[in-house]
Structures are given as structure tokens and as C-alpha cells.
Short mmCIF file of C-alpha atoms in Angstrom, two decimals:
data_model
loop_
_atom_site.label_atom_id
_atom_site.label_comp_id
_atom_site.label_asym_id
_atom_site.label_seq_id
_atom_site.Cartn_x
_atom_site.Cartn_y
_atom_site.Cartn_z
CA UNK C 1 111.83 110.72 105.23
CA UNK C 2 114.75 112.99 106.69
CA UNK C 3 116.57 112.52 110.16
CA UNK C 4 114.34 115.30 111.15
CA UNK C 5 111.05 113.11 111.25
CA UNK C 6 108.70 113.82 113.77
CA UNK C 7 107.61 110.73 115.98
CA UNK C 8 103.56 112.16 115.52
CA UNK C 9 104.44 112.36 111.75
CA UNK C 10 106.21 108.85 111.87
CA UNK C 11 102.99 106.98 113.71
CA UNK C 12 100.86 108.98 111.09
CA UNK C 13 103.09 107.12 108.14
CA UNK C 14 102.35 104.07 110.31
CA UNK C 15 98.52 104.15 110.96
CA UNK C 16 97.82 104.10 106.78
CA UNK C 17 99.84 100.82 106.23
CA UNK C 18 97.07 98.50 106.45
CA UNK C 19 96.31 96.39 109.53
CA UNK C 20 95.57 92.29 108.86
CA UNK C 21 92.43 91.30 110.37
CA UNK C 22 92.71 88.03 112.18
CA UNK C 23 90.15 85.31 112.54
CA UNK C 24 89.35 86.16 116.02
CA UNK C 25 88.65 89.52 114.41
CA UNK C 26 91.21 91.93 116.33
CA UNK C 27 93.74 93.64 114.17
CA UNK C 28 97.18 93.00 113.58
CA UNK C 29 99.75 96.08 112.49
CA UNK C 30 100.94 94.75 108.91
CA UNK C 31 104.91 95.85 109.73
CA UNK C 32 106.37 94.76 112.94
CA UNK C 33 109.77 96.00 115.11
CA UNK C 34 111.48 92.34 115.47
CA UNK C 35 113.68 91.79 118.64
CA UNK C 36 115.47 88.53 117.45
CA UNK C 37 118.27 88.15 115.26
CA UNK C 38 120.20 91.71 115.70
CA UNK C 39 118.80 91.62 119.52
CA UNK C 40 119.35 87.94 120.42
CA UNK C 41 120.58 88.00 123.82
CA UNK C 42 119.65 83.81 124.16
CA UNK C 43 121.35 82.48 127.68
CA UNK C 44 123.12 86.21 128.31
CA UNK C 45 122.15 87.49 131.62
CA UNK C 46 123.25 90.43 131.91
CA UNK C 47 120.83 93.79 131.36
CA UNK C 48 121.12 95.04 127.69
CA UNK C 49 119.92 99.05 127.33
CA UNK C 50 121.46 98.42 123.89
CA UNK C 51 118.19 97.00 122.87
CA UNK C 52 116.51 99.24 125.26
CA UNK C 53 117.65 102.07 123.05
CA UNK C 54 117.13 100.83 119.95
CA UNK C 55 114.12 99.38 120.86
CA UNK C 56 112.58 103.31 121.97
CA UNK C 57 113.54 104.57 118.61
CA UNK C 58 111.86 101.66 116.67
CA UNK C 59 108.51 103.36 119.09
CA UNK C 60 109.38 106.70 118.45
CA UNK C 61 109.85 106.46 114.65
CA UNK C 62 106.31 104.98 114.60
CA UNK C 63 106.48 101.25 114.75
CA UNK C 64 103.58 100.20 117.24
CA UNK C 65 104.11 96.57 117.00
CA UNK C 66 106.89 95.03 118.59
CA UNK C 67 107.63 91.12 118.39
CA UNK C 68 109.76 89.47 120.97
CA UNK C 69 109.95 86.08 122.69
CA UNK C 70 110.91 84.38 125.44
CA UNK C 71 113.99 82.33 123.45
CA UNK C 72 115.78 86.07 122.33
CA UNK C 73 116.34 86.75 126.23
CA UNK C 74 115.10 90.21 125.77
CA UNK C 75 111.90 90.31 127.42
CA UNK C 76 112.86 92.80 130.06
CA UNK C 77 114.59 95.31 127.91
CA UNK C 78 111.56 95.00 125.71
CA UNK C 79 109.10 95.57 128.71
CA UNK C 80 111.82 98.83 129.30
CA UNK C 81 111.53 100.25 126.34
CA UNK C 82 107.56 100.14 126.15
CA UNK C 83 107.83 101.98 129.84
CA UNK C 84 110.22 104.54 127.86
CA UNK C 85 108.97 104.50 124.50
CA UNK C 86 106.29 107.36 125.09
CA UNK C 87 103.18 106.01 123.63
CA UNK C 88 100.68 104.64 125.30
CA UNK C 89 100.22 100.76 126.38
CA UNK C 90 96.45 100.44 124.39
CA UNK C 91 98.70 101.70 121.08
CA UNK C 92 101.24 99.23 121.26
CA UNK C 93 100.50 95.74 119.91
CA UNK C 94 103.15 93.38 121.70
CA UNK C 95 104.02 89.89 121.04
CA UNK C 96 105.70 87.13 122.55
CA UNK C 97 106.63 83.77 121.91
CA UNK C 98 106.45 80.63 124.37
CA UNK C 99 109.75 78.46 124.11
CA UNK C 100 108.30 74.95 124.21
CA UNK C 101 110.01 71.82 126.15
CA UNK C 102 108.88 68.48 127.17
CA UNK C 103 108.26 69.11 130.63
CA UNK C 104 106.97 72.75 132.17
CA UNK C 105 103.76 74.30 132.12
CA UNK C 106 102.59 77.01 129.55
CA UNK C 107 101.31 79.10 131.88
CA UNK C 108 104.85 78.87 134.11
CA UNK C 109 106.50 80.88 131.04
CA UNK C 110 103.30 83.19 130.28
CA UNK C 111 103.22 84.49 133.53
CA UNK C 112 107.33 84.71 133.79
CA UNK C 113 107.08 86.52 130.00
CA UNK C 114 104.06 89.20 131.36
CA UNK C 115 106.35 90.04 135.02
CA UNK C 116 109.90 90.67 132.60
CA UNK C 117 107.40 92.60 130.01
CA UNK C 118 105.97 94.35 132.80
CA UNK C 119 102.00 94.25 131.13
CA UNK C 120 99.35 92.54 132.36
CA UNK C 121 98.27 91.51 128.96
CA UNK C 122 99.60 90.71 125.35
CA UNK C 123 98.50 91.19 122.29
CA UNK C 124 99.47 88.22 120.35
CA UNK C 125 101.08 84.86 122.23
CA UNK C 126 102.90 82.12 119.97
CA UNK C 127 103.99 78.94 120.25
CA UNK C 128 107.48 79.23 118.91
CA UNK C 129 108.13 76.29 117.32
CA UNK C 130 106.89 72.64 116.71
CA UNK C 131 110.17 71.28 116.96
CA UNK C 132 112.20 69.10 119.86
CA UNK C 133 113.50 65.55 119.72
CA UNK C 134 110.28 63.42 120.10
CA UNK C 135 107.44 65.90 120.04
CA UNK C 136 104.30 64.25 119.26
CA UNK C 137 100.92 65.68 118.09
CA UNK C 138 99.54 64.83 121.59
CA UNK C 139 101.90 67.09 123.43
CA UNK C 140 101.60 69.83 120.59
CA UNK C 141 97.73 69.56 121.05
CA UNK C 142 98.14 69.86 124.70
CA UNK C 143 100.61 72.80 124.78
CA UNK C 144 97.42 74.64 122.33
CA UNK C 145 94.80 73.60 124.97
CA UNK C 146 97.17 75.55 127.46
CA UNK C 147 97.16 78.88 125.00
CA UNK C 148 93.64 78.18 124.95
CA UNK C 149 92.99 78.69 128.56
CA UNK C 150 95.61 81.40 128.85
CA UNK C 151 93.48 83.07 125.93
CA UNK C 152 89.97 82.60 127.93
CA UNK C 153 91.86 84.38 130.75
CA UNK C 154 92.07 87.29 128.85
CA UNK C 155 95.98 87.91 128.96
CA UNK C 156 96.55 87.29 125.52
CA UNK C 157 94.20 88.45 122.56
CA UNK C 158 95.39 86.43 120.38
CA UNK C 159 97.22 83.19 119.92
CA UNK C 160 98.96 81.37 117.43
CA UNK C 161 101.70 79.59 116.53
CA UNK C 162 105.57 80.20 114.66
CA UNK C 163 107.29 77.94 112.68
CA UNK C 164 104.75 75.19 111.89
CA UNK C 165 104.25 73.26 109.12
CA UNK C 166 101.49 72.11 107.65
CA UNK C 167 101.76 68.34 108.87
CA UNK C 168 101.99 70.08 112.67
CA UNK C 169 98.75 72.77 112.02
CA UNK C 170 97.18 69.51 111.20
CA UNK C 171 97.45 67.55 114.27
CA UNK C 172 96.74 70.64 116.35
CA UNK C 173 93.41 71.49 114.42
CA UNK C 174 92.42 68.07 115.07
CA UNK C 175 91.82 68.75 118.94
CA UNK C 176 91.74 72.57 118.84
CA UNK C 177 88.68 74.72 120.00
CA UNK C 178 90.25 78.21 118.89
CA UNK C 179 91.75 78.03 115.35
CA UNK C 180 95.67 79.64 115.58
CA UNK C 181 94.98 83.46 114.72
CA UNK C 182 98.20 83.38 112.90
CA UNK C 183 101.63 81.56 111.91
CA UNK C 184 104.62 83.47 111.90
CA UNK C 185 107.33 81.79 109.49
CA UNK C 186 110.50 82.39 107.77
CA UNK C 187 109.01 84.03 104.44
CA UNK C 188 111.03 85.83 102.07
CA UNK C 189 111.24 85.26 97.86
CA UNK C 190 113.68 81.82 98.63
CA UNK C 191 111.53 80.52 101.01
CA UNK C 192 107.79 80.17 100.00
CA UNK C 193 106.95 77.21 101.79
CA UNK C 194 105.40 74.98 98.87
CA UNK C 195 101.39 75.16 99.55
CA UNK C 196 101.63 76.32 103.53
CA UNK C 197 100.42 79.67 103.03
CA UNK C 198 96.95 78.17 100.94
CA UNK C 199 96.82 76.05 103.56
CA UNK C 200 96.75 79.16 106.04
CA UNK C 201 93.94 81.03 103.94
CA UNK C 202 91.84 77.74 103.90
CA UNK C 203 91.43 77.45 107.49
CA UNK C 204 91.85 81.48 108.65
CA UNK C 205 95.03 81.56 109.55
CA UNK C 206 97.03 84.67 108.86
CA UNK C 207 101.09 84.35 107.64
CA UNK C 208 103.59 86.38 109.17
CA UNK C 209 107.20 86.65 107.85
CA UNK C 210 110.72 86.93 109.82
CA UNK C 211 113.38 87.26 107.31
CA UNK C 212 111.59 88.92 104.70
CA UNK C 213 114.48 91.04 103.62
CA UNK C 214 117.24 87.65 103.62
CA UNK C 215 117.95 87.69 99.89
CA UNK C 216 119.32 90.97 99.93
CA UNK C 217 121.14 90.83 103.72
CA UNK C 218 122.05 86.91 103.85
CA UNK C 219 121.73 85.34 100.11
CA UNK C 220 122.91 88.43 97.83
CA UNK C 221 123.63 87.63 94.06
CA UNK C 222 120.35 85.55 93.33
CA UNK C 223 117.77 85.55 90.57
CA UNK C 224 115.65 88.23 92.20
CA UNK C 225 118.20 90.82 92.69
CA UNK C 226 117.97 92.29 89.01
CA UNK C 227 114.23 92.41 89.62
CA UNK C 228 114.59 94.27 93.06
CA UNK C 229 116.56 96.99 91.57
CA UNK C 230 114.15 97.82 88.65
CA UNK C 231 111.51 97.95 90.79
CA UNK C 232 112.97 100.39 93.60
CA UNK C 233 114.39 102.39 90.17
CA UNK C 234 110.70 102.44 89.16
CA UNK C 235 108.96 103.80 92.24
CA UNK C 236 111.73 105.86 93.31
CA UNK C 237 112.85 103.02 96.57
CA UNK C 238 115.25 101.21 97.94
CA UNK C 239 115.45 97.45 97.30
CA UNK C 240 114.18 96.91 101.47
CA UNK C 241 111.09 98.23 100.64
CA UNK C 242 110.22 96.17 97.84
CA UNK C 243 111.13 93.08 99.56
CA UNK C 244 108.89 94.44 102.23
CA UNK C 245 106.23 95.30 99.80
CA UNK C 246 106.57 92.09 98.45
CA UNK C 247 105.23 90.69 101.59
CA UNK C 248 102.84 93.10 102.66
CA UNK C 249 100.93 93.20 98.99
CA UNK C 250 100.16 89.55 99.64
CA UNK C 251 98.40 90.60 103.37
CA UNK C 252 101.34 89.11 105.27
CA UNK C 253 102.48 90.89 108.03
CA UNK C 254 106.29 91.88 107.68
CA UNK C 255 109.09 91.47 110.66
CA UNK C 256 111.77 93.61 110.01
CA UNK C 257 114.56 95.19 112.58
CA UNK C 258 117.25 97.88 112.15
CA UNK C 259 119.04 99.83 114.91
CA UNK C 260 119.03 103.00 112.19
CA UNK C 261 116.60 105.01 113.15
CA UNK C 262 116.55 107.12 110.07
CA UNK C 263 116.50 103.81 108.34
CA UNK C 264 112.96 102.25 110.57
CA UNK C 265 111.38 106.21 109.76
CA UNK C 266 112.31 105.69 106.11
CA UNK C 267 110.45 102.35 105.90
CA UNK C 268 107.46 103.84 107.33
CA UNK C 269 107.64 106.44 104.72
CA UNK C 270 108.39 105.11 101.39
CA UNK C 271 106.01 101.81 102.16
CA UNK C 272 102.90 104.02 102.01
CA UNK C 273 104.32 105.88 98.67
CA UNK C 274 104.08 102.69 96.76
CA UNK C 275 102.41 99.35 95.95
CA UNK C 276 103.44 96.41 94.04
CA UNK C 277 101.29 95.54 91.29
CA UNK C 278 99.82 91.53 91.12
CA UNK C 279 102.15 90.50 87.85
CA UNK C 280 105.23 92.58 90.01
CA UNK C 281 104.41 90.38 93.21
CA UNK C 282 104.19 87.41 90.74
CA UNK C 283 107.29 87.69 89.03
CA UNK C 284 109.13 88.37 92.42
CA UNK C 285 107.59 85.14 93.36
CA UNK C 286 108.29 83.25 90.33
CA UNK C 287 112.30 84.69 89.94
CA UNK C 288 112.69 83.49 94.14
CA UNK C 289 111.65 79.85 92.87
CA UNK C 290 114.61 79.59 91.37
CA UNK C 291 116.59 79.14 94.19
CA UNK C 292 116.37 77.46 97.53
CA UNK C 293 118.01 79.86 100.86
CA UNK C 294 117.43 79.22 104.49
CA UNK C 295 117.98 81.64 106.90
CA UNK C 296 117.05 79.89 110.29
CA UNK C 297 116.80 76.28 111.68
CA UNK C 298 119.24 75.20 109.05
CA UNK C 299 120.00 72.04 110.97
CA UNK C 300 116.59 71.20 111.43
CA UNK C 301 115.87 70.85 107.75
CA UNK C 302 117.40 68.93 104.87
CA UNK C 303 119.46 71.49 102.51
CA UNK C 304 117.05 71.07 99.54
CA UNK C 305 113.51 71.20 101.95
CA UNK C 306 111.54 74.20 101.00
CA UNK C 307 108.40 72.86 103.33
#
């Protein structure tokens, strides 16, 4: 797509890439604007229009979904650039991400995330992770119960969870009245997670990936880079999209971020010009067994866990 891309023509690439229908049975855009990693402001206080910017031109090259969190520190620019993006609120979907502690209410940091994001609603809410020194499945089954109420309120559509494993979705489906709509994990071609996505697709629960381009941008010179580049030679490609392909040909949303916007309008483009076929998606699969790469929570997990 050239540098000349209109935003109407951009959304237009977007609205064919297919949606993922959740459990609850609203829609989730299949390719999402992330505002972690390059965006990570964390404890920084001070106003960023840095990811303002880049943020707005993520919107205006057609990206409707845009995944934050409380944790990345960016909920305010994010709630700026959906004032300033152009398009309306009921196009954008917009998620966030509670940062769970011991003490503290759910609700404390729902209603802190909506006043920074400056909506009265959300699309999708997540628990962001299962993990702190001591958590029990009591306290992850309550936290749930408090998405649950925040859901009945109707300020978040949806709600699931990021960054559990299958040992956690089990405790919290033991005690939970609204199945998670979704799980949003690291997921690229090094990272498949053993059996945790079957486990999603036996009880409902949709997979979304952060990371999903990390062997080419963080683990370069592995066993699936010679099968990357025949594939973008084939369908005429860069090596982005196919990782991105690779996700999205399995129904798993993709997370991606850039602050190029010629780059964001590209993968708009080129996504809807090609599909991987099932042995192409295999083979990815099979190649990315080969070897073990983390990208995130390093020191959580043992070197050689692929949970």
C-alpha cells in the first residue's frame, strides 16, 4: 500500500480481515494496535504525545482495535488519541488490562482505567496476569467474580484474562459464572504453549497473541526463518505478514505495534492479499518446535518451560 493511503481506504483493508467471534457472542477485530512494549511508559509520569501520535496514525491507517493496560502507563495518551483519532467511539474496539495485587479492589482500577481512557465503557477488560508471590486460586477466583460484576454493569463487554495457564483457567472455571471470553498470551512459532490453546477451544475461550512477530524482531537466525522467506517470496510479502498470517489462519487474534505508519497501512494491505494454506501453517508450526524463545516474563519461567 503506498504512503499515499487513504485512512477510508485503510479501514476498508481493515473491515475484510475477519473478526473472531467470542463466546459471549460480540466480535473481536482479528489484528490489534498494541500499546506495550514500544509504548511502555510503566512508573513514568510524565504526559507522552509520542504515543499520542503514533497512536492516531495506528487509527487513521485503519486499525480499530487498540490494546492497552493499566501496567504500560499509557492509558491517558491512549484515551487522547481515541479523542483525536477521527473515528467514531462505537468503531473502535478498546481494551484494557487490570494489573492485579494482593490487596485493592477491581473495580478501584476499572473505574481509574475508564476516567484516564476517557470512555464510559470498554470493549474487552483482562486480567493481566495470574502471577504474584503467593497468589492462590481463591484470590484469582475472587478477582473473576469482580470482572463479573463489572461485566453485569455493562462497562465492559467482554472479559477475560492474559497470561494464564492452563493450571490457573482451571481454578478460575471452577467458581466462575461467565466463562473468560478470551486469553491473550505470548504466541508466536517458539512459543506454542504445549496443549493451552486445545484447552482454550474446549471450553470457548478465544487465544490472542502479543509477540507474534518475536522470531524475526527478538530471536532472528532460527529454524523458521528459511521458511518465512519462501513464503513471503511466494505470495509476493514481507516475512511480518506471514508471521502475522501465521496467527490469524489459526483464528487467533494478532497484537502487533509499529510507529511506521506506512508500515501499520501495509499490514492492513498485504494481510487481505493472502492466506496461508493448512500444511503452510503446519510446517511453520512444526519448524518453531524446534526451538524454545521467550520474549516476556523471562524470570517468571524456567529457561526450558514452554507451558
Amino acid at each position: 500500500m503506498a504512503a499515499e493511503q487513504t485512512t477510508a481506504d485503510a479501514a476498508n483493508f481493515a473491515k475484510y480481515l475477519p473478526n473472531v467471534k467470542l463466546n459471549d457472542g460480540t466480535q473481536i477485530p482479528t489484528i490489534a494496535y498494541g500499546l506495550g512494549t514500544a509504548n511502555y511508559k510503566g512508573t513514568r509520569t510524565e504526559f507522552d504525545q509520542k504515543i499520542v501520535d503514533d497512536t492516531v496514525a495506528a487509527i487513521k491507517a485503519g486499525f480499530t482495535h487498540l490494546d492497552g493496560a493499566q501496567v504500560y502507563g499509557n492509558e491517558e495518551e491512549l484515551g487522547a488519541a481515541i479523542k483525536a483519532g477521527g473515528v467514531p467511539r462505537e468503531k473502535l474496539y478498546i481494551t484494557t488490562k487490570y494489573d492485579p495485587k494482593p490487596d485493592g479492589t477491581v473495580e478501584e482500577s476499572f473505574a481509574l482505567s475508564l476516567k484516564k481512557l476517557g470512555v464510559d465503557r470498554v470493549d474487552l477488560y483482562l486480567i493481566h496476569k495470574p502471577f504474584w508471590n503467593g497468589i492462590t486460586d481463591e484470590q484469582i477466583q475472587s478477582r473473576w467474580a469482580e470482572l463479573e460484576v463489572i461485566q453485569a454493569s455493562g462497562r465492559a463487554s467482554s472479559i477475560g484474562v492474559s497470561n494464564f495457564l492452563q493450571n490457573h483457567l482451571e481454578a478460575l472455571l471452577k467458581t466462575a459464572k461467565v466463562v473468560p471470553a478470551i486469553n491473550q498470551i505470548e504466541y508466536h512459532p517458539y512459543l506454542q504453549h504445549g496443549g493451552l490453546v486445545a484447552f482454550h477451544q474446549k471450553h470457548g475461550i478465544a487465544t490472542s497473541a502479543y509477540g507474534p512477530l518475536t522470531p524475526i524482531v527478538r530471536a532472528k537466525g532460527g529454524p523458521v526463518d528459511p521458511v518465512y522467506a519462501t513464503l513471503a517470496k511466494k505470495y509476493g510479502v514481507s516475512e511480518g505478514d506471514v508471521g502475522l498470517r501465521w496467527v490469524i489462519d489459526q483464528g487467533i487474534v494478532a497484537i502487533t505495534t509499529s510507529s511506521n505508519t506506512e508500515r501499520l497501512q501495509n499490514y492492513l494491505n498485504r494481510l487481505t492479499s493472502f492466506n496461508l494454506t493448512p500444511k503452510e501453517v503446519e510446517d511453520i508450526s512444526t519448524e518453531g518446535d524446534k526451538k524454545h524463545f521467550r520474549a516476556f516474563f523471562k524470570t517468571t519461567f524456567a529457561e526450558d518451560d514452554r507451558r
